[in-house]
XYZ file of C-alpha atoms in Angstrom:
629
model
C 26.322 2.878 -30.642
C 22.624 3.646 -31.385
C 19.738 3.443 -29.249
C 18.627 0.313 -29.756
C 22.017 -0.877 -29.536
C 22.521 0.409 -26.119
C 18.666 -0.876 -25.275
C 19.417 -4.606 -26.686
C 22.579 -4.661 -24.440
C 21.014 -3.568 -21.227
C 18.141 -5.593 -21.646
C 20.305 -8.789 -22.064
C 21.855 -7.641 -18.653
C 18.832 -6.984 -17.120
C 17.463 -10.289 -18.252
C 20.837 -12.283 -17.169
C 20.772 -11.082 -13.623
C 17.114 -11.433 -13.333
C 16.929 -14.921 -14.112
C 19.720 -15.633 -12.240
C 17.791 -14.291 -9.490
C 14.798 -16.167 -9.655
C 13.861 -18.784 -6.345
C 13.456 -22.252 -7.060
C 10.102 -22.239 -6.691
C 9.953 -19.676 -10.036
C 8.985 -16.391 -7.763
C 11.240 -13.349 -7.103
C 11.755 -12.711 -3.687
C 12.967 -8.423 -3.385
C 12.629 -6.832 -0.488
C 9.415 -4.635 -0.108
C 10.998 -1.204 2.501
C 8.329 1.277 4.090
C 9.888 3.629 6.927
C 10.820 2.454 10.209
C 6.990 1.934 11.320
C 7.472 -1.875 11.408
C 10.631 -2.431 12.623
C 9.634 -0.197 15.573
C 6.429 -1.844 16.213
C 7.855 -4.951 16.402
C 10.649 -3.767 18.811
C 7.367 -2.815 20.932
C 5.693 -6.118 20.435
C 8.497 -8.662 21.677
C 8.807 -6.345 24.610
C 5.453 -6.002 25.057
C 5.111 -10.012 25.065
C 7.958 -10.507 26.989
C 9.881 -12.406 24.592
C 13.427 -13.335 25.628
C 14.988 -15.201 22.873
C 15.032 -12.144 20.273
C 17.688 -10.018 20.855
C 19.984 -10.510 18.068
C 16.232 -9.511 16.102
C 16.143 -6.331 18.606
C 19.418 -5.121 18.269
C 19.538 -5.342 14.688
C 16.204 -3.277 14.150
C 17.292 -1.109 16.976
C 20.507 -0.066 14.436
C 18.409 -0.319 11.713
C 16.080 2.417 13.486
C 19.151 4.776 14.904
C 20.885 4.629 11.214
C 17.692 6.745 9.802
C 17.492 9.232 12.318
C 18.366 12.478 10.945
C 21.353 15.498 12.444
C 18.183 17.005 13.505
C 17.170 13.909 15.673
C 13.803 13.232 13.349
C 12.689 10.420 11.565
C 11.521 10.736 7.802
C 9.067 9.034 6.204
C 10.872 9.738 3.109
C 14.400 11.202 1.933
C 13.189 15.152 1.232
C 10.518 15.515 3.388
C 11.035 18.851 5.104
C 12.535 18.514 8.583
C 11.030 15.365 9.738
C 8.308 13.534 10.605
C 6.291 13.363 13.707
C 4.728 10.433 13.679
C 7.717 8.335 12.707
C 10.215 10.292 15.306
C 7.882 9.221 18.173
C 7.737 5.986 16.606
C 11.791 5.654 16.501
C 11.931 7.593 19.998
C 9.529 4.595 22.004
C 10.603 1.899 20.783
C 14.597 2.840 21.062
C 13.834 3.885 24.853
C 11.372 0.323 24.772
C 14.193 -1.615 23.353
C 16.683 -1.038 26.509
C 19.689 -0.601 24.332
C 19.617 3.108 23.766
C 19.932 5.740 27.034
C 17.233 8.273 27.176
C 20.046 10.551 27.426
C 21.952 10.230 24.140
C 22.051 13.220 22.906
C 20.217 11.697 19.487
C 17.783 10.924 21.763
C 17.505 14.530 23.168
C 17.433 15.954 19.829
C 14.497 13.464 18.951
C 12.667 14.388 22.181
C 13.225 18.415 21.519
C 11.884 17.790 17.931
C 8.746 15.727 19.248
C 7.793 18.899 21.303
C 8.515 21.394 18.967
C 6.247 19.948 16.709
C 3.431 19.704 18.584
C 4.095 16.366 20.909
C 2.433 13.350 20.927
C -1.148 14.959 20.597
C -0.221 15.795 17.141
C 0.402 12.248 15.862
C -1.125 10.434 13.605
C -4.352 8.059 14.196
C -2.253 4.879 13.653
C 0.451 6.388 15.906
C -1.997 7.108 18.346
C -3.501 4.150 18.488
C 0.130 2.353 19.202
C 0.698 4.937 22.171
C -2.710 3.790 23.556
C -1.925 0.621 23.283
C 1.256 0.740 25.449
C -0.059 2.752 28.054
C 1.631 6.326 26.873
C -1.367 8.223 26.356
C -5.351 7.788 27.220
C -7.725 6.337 24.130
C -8.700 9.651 22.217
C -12.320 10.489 22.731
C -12.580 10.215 18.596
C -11.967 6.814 19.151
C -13.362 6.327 22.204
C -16.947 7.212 20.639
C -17.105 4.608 18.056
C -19.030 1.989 20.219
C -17.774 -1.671 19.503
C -21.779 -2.226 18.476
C -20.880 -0.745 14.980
C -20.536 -4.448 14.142
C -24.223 -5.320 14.580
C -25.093 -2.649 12.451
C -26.081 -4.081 9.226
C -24.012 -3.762 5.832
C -26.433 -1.521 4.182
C -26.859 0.353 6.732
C -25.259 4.605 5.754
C -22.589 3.865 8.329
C -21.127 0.381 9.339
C -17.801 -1.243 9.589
C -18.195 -2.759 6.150
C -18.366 1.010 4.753
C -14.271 0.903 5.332
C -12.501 -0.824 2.566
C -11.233 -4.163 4.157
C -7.277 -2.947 5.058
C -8.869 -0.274 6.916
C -11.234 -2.502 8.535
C -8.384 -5.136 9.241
C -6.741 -2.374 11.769
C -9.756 -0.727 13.174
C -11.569 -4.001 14.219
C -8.317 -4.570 16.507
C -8.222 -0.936 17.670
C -11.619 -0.544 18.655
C -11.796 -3.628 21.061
C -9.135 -2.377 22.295
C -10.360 0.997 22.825
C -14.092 -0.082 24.235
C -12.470 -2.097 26.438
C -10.214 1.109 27.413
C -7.266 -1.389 27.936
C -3.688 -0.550 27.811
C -0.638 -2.950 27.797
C 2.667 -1.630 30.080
C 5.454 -3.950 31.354
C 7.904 -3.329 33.797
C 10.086 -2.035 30.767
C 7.414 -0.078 29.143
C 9.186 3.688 29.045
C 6.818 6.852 30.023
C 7.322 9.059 27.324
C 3.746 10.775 28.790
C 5.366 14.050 29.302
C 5.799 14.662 25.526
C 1.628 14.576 25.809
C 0.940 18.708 24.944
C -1.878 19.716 26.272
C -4.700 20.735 23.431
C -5.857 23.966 23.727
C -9.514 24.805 24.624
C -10.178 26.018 20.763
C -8.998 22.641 19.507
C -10.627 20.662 22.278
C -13.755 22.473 20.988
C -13.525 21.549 17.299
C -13.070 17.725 18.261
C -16.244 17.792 20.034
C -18.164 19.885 17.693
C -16.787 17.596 14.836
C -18.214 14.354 16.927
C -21.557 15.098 17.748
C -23.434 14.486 14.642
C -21.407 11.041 14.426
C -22.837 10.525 18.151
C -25.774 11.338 17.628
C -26.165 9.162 15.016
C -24.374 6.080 16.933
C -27.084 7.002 19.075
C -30.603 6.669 16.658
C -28.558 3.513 15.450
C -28.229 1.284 18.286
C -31.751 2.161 19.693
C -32.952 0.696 16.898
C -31.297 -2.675 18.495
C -33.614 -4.411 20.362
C -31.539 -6.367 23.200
C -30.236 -4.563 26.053
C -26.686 -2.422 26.263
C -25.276 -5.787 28.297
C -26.557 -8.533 25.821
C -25.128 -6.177 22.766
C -22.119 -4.898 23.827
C -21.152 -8.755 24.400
C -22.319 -10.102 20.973
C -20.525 -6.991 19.295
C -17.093 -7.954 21.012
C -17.657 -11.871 19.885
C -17.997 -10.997 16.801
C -15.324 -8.775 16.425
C -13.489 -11.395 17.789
C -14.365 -13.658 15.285
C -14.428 -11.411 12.316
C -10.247 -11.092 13.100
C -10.233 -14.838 13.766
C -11.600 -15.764 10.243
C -9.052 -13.570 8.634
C -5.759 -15.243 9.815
C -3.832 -15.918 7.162
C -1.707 -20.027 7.132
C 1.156 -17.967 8.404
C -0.346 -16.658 11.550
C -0.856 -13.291 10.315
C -4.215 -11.032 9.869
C -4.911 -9.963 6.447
C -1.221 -11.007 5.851
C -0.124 -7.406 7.150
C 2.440 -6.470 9.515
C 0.558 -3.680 10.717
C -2.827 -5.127 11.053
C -1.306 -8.647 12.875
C -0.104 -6.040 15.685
C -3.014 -4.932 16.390
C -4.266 -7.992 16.210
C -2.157 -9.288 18.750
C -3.695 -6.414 21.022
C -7.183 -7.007 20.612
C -6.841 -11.089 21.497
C -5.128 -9.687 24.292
C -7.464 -7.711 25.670
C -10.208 -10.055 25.281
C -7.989 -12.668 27.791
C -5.970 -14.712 25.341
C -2.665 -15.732 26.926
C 0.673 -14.188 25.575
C 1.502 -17.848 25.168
C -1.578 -18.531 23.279
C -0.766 -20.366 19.872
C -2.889 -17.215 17.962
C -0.356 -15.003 19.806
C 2.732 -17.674 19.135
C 1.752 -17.830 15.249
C 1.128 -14.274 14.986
C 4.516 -13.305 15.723
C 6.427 -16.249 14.082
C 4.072 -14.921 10.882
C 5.031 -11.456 11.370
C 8.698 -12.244 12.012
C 8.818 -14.247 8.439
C 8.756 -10.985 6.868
C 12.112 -9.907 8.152
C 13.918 -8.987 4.865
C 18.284 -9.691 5.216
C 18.559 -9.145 1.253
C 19.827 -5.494 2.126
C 22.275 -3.710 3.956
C 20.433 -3.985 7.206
C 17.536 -6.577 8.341
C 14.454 -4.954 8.065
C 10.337 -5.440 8.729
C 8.442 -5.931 5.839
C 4.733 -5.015 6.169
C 3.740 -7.512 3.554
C 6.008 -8.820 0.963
C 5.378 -7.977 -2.486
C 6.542 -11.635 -3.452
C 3.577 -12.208 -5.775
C 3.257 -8.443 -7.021
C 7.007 -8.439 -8.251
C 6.434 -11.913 -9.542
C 3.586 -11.097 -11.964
C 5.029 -7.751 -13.207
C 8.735 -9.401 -14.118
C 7.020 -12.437 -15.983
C 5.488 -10.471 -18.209
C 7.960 -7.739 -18.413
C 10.569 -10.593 -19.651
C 8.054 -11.714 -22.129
C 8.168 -8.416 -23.836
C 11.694 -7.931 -23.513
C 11.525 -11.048 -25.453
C 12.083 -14.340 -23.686
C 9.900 -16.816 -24.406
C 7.322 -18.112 -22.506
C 8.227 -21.693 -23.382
C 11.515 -21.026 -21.446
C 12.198 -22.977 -18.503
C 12.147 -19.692 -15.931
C 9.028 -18.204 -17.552
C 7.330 -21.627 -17.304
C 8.328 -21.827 -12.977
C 7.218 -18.545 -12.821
C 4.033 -19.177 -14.073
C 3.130 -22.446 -12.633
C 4.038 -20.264 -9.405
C 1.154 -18.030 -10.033
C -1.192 -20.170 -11.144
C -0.775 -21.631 -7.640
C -1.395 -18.521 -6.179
C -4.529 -18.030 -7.584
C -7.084 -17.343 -4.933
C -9.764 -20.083 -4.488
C -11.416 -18.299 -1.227
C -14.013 -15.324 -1.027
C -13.190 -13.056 1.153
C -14.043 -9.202 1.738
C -14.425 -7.987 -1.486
C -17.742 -10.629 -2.158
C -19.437 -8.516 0.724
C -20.458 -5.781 -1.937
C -19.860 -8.297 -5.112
C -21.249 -11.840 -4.255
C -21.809 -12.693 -7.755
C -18.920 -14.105 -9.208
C -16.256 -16.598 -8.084
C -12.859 -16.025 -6.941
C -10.602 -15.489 -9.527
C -7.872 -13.048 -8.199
C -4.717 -12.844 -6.695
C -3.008 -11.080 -4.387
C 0.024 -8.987 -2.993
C 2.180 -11.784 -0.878
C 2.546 -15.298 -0.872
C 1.151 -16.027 2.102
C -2.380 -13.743 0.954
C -5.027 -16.494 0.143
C -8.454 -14.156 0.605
C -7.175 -10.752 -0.382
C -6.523 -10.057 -3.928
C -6.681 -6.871 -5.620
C -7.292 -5.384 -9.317
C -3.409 -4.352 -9.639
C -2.080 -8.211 -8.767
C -4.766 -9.747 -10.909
C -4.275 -7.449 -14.250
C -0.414 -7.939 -13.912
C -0.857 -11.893 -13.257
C -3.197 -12.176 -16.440
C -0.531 -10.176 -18.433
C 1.605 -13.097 -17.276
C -0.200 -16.100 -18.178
C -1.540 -14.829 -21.333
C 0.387 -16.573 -23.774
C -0.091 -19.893 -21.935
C -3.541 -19.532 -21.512
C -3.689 -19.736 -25.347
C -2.796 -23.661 -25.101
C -3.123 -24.875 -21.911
C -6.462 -25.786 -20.435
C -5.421 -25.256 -16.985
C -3.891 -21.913 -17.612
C -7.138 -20.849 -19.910
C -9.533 -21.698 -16.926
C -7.455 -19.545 -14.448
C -7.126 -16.487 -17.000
C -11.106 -16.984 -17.684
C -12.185 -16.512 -13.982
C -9.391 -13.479 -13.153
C -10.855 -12.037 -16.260
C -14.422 -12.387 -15.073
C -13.549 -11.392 -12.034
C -11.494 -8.153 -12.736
C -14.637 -7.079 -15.121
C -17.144 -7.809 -12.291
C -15.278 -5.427 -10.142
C -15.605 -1.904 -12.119
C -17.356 0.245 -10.003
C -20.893 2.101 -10.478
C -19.027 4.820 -11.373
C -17.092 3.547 -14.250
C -13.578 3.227 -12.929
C -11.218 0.473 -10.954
C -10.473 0.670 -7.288
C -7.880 -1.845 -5.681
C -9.591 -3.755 -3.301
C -13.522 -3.638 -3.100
C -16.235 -2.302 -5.164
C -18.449 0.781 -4.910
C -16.827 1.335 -1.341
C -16.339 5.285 -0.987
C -18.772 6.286 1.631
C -17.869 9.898 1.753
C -20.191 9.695 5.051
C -17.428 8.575 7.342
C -15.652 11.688 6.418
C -17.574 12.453 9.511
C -14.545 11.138 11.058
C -12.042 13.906 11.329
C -8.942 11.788 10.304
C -6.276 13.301 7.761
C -6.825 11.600 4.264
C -9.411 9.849 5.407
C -10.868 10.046 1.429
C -7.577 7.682 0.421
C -7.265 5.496 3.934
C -10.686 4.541 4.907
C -12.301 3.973 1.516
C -11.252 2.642 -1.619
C -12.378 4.955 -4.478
C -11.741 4.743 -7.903
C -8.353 5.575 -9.005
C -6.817 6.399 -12.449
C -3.718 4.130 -11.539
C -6.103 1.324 -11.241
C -8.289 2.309 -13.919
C -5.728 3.327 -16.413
C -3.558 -0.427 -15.754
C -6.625 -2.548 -16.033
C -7.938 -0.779 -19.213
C -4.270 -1.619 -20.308
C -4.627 -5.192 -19.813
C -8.239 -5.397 -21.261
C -7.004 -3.788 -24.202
C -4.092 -5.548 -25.176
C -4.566 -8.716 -23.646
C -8.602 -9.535 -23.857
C -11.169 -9.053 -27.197
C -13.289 -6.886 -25.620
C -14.715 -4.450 -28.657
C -13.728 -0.707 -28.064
C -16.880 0.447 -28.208
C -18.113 -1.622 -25.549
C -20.232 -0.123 -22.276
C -17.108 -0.950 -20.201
C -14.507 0.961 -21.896
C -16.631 3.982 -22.560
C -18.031 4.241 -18.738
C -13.737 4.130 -17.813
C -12.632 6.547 -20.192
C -15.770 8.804 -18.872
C -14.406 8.439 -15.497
C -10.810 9.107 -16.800
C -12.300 12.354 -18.611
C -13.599 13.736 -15.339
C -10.674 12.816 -13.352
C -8.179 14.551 -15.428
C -6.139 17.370 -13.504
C -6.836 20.760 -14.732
C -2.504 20.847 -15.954
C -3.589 17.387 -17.862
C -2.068 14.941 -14.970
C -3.932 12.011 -13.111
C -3.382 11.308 -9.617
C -1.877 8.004 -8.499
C -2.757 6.867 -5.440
C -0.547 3.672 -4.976
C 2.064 4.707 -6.547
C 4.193 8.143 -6.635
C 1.976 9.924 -7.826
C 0.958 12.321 -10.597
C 3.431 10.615 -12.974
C 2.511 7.159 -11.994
C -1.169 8.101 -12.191
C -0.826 9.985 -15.854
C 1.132 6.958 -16.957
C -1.452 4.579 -16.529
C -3.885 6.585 -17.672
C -2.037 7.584 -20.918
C -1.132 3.865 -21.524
C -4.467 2.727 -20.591
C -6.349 4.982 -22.491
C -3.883 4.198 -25.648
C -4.863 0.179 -25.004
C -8.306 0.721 -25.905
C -7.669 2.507 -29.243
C -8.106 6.055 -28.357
C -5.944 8.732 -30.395
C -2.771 10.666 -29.768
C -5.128 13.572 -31.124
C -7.257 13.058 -28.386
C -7.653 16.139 -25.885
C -7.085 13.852 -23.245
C -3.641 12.197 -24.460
C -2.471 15.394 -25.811
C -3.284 17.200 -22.393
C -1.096 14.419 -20.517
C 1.033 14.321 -23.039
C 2.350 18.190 -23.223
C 2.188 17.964 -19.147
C 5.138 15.036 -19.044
C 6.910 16.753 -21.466
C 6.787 20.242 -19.313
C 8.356 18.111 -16.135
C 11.019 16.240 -17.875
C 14.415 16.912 -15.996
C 17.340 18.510 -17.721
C 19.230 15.179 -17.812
C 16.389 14.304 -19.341
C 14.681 11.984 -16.694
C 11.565 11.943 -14.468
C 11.615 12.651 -10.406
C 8.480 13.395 -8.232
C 8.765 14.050 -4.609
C 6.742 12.112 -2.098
C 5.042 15.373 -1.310
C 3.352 15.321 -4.137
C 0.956 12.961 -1.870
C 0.625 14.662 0.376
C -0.177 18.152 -0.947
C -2.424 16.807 -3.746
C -0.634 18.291 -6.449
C 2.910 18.123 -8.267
C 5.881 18.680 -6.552
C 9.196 17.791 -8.476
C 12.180 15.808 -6.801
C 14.761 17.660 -9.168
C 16.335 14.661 -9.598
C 15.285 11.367 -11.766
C 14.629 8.199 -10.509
C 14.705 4.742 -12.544
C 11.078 4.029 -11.938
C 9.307 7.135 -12.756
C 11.345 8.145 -15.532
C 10.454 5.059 -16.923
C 6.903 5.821 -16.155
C 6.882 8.827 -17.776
C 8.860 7.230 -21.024
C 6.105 4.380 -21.295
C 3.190 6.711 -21.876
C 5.502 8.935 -24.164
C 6.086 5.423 -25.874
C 2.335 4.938 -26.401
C 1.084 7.715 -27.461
C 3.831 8.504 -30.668
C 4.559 6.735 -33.687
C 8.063 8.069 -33.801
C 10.860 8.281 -31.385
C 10.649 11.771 -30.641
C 13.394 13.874 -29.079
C 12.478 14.358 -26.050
C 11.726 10.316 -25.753
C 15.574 10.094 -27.008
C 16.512 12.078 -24.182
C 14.778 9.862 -21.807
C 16.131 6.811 -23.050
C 19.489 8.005 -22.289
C 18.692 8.944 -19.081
C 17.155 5.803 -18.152
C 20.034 3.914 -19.256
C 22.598 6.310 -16.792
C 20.245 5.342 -14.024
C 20.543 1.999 -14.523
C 24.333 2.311 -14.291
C 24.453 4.249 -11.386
C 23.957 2.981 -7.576
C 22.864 5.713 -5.367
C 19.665 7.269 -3.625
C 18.035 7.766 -6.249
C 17.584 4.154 -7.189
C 16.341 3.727 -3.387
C 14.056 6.732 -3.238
C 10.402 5.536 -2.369
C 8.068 5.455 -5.330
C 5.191 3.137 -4.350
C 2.639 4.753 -1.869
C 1.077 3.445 0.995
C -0.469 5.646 3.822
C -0.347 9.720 2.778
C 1.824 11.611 4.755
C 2.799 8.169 6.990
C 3.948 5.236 4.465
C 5.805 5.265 1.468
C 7.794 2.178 -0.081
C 10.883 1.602 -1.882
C 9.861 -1.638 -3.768
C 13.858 -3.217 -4.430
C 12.154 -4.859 -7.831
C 11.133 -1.445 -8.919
C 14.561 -0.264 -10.837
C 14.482 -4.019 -12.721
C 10.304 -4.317 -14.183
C 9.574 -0.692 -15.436
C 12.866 0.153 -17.207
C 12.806 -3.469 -18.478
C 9.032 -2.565 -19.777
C 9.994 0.874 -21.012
C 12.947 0.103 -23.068
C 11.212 -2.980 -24.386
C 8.472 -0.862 -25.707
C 11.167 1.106 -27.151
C 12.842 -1.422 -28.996
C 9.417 -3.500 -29.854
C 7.557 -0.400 -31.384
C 9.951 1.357 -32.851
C 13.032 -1.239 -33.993
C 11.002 -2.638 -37.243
């Protein structure tokens, strides 16, 4: 059988099952897993809140939790990551002992405790891990966090260092965290475990650095609030009302803040510690939001930190387009109509630096109404297109996410994912690991690369234009020295190069061109024996390439898509591939389950379940499409 033989038959599978899938109200519901972050913080927040009528919930997460705990009694926050992981094993570690179901004495429990102090203890954590220990009493509020006064929120936007220099997600946990941590408040129960003793003590060189690293950010907290004209009193107050009400005006229908896991627990915190009941109905809603993201389409139940319901939605809709069905057909229509009703109608964070133009985007989950991003808009234009060509409705909706998407390009010429023109390298000042990729939201060429793919195949927009030209600039002096682009949402240099190849292709620039060429020769010099694509996680976290040596079903058909773009012929090597792709779709082990999408580095990676269905259904229908004439 030849190649596009064996592509037309898999597609039609692919295709069968994935309709058959498909909810009633035309989205697909798959399971979005990060590590056992969630599912451990909410183990801590029903205890925390006393809640008795959730132990079938508890004892599910708690097996959940124990099954991923490694012979060496660590936690990873993905399958090859060396040894373990701190943050995660102190994570698993509280909120077993928290849970009451698991004996501080089990020997897994031992071996997690002997690896937490081996590795530094709970001083060595990360921020967000810190912040949790605070919270429950475990530890006192680090003086780093301790010296951001709760009167940043006066300060004004344009001022060189304000809360509104964070990209909103980052802003969505720290708003929480610092009420909490001005107010020096800490939440223990008569079940709360003391795991203080794993607290090492930081030496007297470290100690030094911290302090040395937070004067100039004091002093200039300092200059800042004298500048304020009220007294210390009258200040502090408004600061911690409007705190209060900046996390107030960002609850999402379902209870939830931002409509993230992770930011709703702190939330939960914060209204606590400014003297909201645990019976509260922002408390009550909070949870019941955050528990509607338990996932039971897997083995085990699991947390979701936000599900990717409208994400997986967008990218399958127009994935089955190109694989051929049409979008006259009954599921394409449902899906459709579903995200034109999840168009966002609100402004929300990202107007703070772009006021100028309407909403028009979308977002990541269902539930997100003020919170789109570039990635969820592109791929939910891609969608509509072909209706947008005849209905009205349809036309208006792709009109303002195209205006919108364009008004977003940054000064600098690329795409970020959530805000514009928000990469204050300033609040590097704060000495937090990857605090370049977690606090701000810089241009990326994942970002970049997909939207010039959608402008360019989807929209008129001349090639020569200003817009294309100040994105392939930015591409240009982006590109990796070896001819890769980082990725920063996905994992990593292979997702990155992709979208920058494919991108780059969309707006009519040659295979000849240095820059294709470069990228190209670079995939080519990773491609696995079996003739497939694998990157590790570390990757991330090392800022450079790291291979898996082993191929997974998303990234080799990454790696094939760009291969796809940039030759006329099926080369070879993109043979090769092909085959491979089509053995990972037939087998069913971990490397169909091995994280590829990318959330905090070093802390949060994600194993999207949609991912093995939309980019091998994309890939091989590029395949077939371009070269089957």
């Amino acid at each position: 059988m030849n190649t596009v033989n064996k592509i037309n038959e898999k597609l039609k599978g692919l295709i069968s099952s994935l309709l058959s899938a498909q909810s009633d109200n035309g989205a697909w519901n798959f399971c979005f897993e990060g590590s056992i972050m969630t599912d451990a913080y909410m183990i801590i927040l029903i205890r925390t809140l006393e809640i008795t009528d959730e132990e079938v919930l508890v004892n599910d997460l708690v097996e959940r939790i124990k099954s991923r705990q490694s012979p060496n009694g660590a936690w990873k926050v993905y399958p090859d990551e060396d040894k373990g992981n701190l943050s995660a094993t102190i994570e698993g570690y509280f909120s077993l002992l928290y849970s009451g179901y698991v004996a501080e004495e089990a020997s897994y429990m031992r071996k997690a405790e002997r690896f937490i102090r081996e590795n530094g203890g709970l001083a060595k954590s990360d921020w967000l891990t810190k912040m949790m220990l605070a919270l429950t009493g475990q530890i006192e509020w680090p003086s780093i966090i301790k010296i951001i006064p709760i009167e940043i929120m006066l300060l004004p936007k344009w001022s060189p260092i304000s809360i509104y220099q964070l990209v909103g997600y980052a802003r969505a946990h720290w708003i929480p965290i610092l009420i909490c941590s001005n107010l020096n408040k800490s939440f223990v129960t008569p079940q709360t475990p003391n795991i203080s003793h794993l607290q090492e003590r930081i030496s007297d060189s470290e100690n030094e650095r911290i302090l040395a690293e937070m004067q100039n950010l004091q002093l200039y907290f300092k200059n800042a609030l004298e500048k304020l004209s009220e007294s210390p009193e009258v200040l502090k107050q408004k600061a911690f009302i409007k705190a209060e009400d900046y996390i107030i005006e960002r609850i999402e229908e379902n209870g939830t803040m931002y409509s993230y896991f992770s930011a709703s627990f702190f939330m939960v915190f914060a209204l606590l510690g400014r003297g909201f009941n645990i019976k509260h109905p922002l408390i009550l809603n909070a949870f019941k939001g955050m528990k509607s993201y338990l996932c039971r389409n897997a083995d085990q139940v699991f947390i979701q930190n936000s599900p990717s319901t409208v994400w997986d939605t967008a990218l399958l809709t127009a994935a089955l387009q190109q694989a051929g069905v049409p979008h006259q057909h009954a599921s394409i229509m449902k899906a459709n109509n579903y995200l034109f009703s999840r168009q966002h109608q609100k402004y929300g964070d990202w107007a703070i630096k772009n006021p100028d133009v309407t909403p028009g985007g979308w977002g990541f989950s269902d539930i997100n109404t003020f919170v789109p991003d570039i990635d969820d808009t592109t791929a939910a234009l891609r969608a509509i297109t072909p209706l947008a060509r005849t209905e009205n409705h349809f036309k208006e909706a792709w009109d303002s996410g195209v205006e919108w998407v364009l008004s977003m390009q940054n000064d600098d010429g690329g795409w970020s994912a959530f805000e514009k023109n928000t990469d204050n390298y300033l609040l590097s000042l704060l000495p937090f690991k990857y605090e370049d990729r977690v606090l701000f939201d810089p241009s990326t060429a994942d970002l970049t690369g997909r939207t010039l793919y959608f402008l360019g195949e989807y929209t008129t927009i001349p090639q020569e234009s200003e817009i294309f030209q100040k994105a392939k600039d930015w591409l240009q002096h982006n590109q990796e020295a070896n001819g890769s682009w980082y990725g920063r949402w996905g994992n990593c240099y292979i997702y990155g190069t992709w979208a920058a190849i494919t991108g780059l292709k969309a707006i009519g620039v040659s295979n000849h061109d240095p820059r294709i060429s470069r990228a190209v020769k670079w995939l080519l010099s990773i491609q696995n024996e079996d003739g497939g694509w694998g990157e590790s996680c570390a990757s991330d976290i090392n800022k450079r390439y790291i291979p898996l040596h082993q191929s997974t079903p998303s990234q080799t058909a990454w790696a094939l898509d760009a291969l796809i773009s940039a030759s006329e012929t099926p080369t070879p090597k993109i043979e090769l591939g092909i085959q491979a792709l089509l053995s990972l779709l037939e087998a069913d082990d971990w490397r169909s389950t091995y994280p590829t999408g990318a959330g905090i580095p070093g802390g949060y990676y994600i194993h999207y379940h949609s991912y093995k269905y939309i980019w091998p259904l994309q890939a091989l229908s590029h395949y077939k499409n371009k070269y089957d004439r």
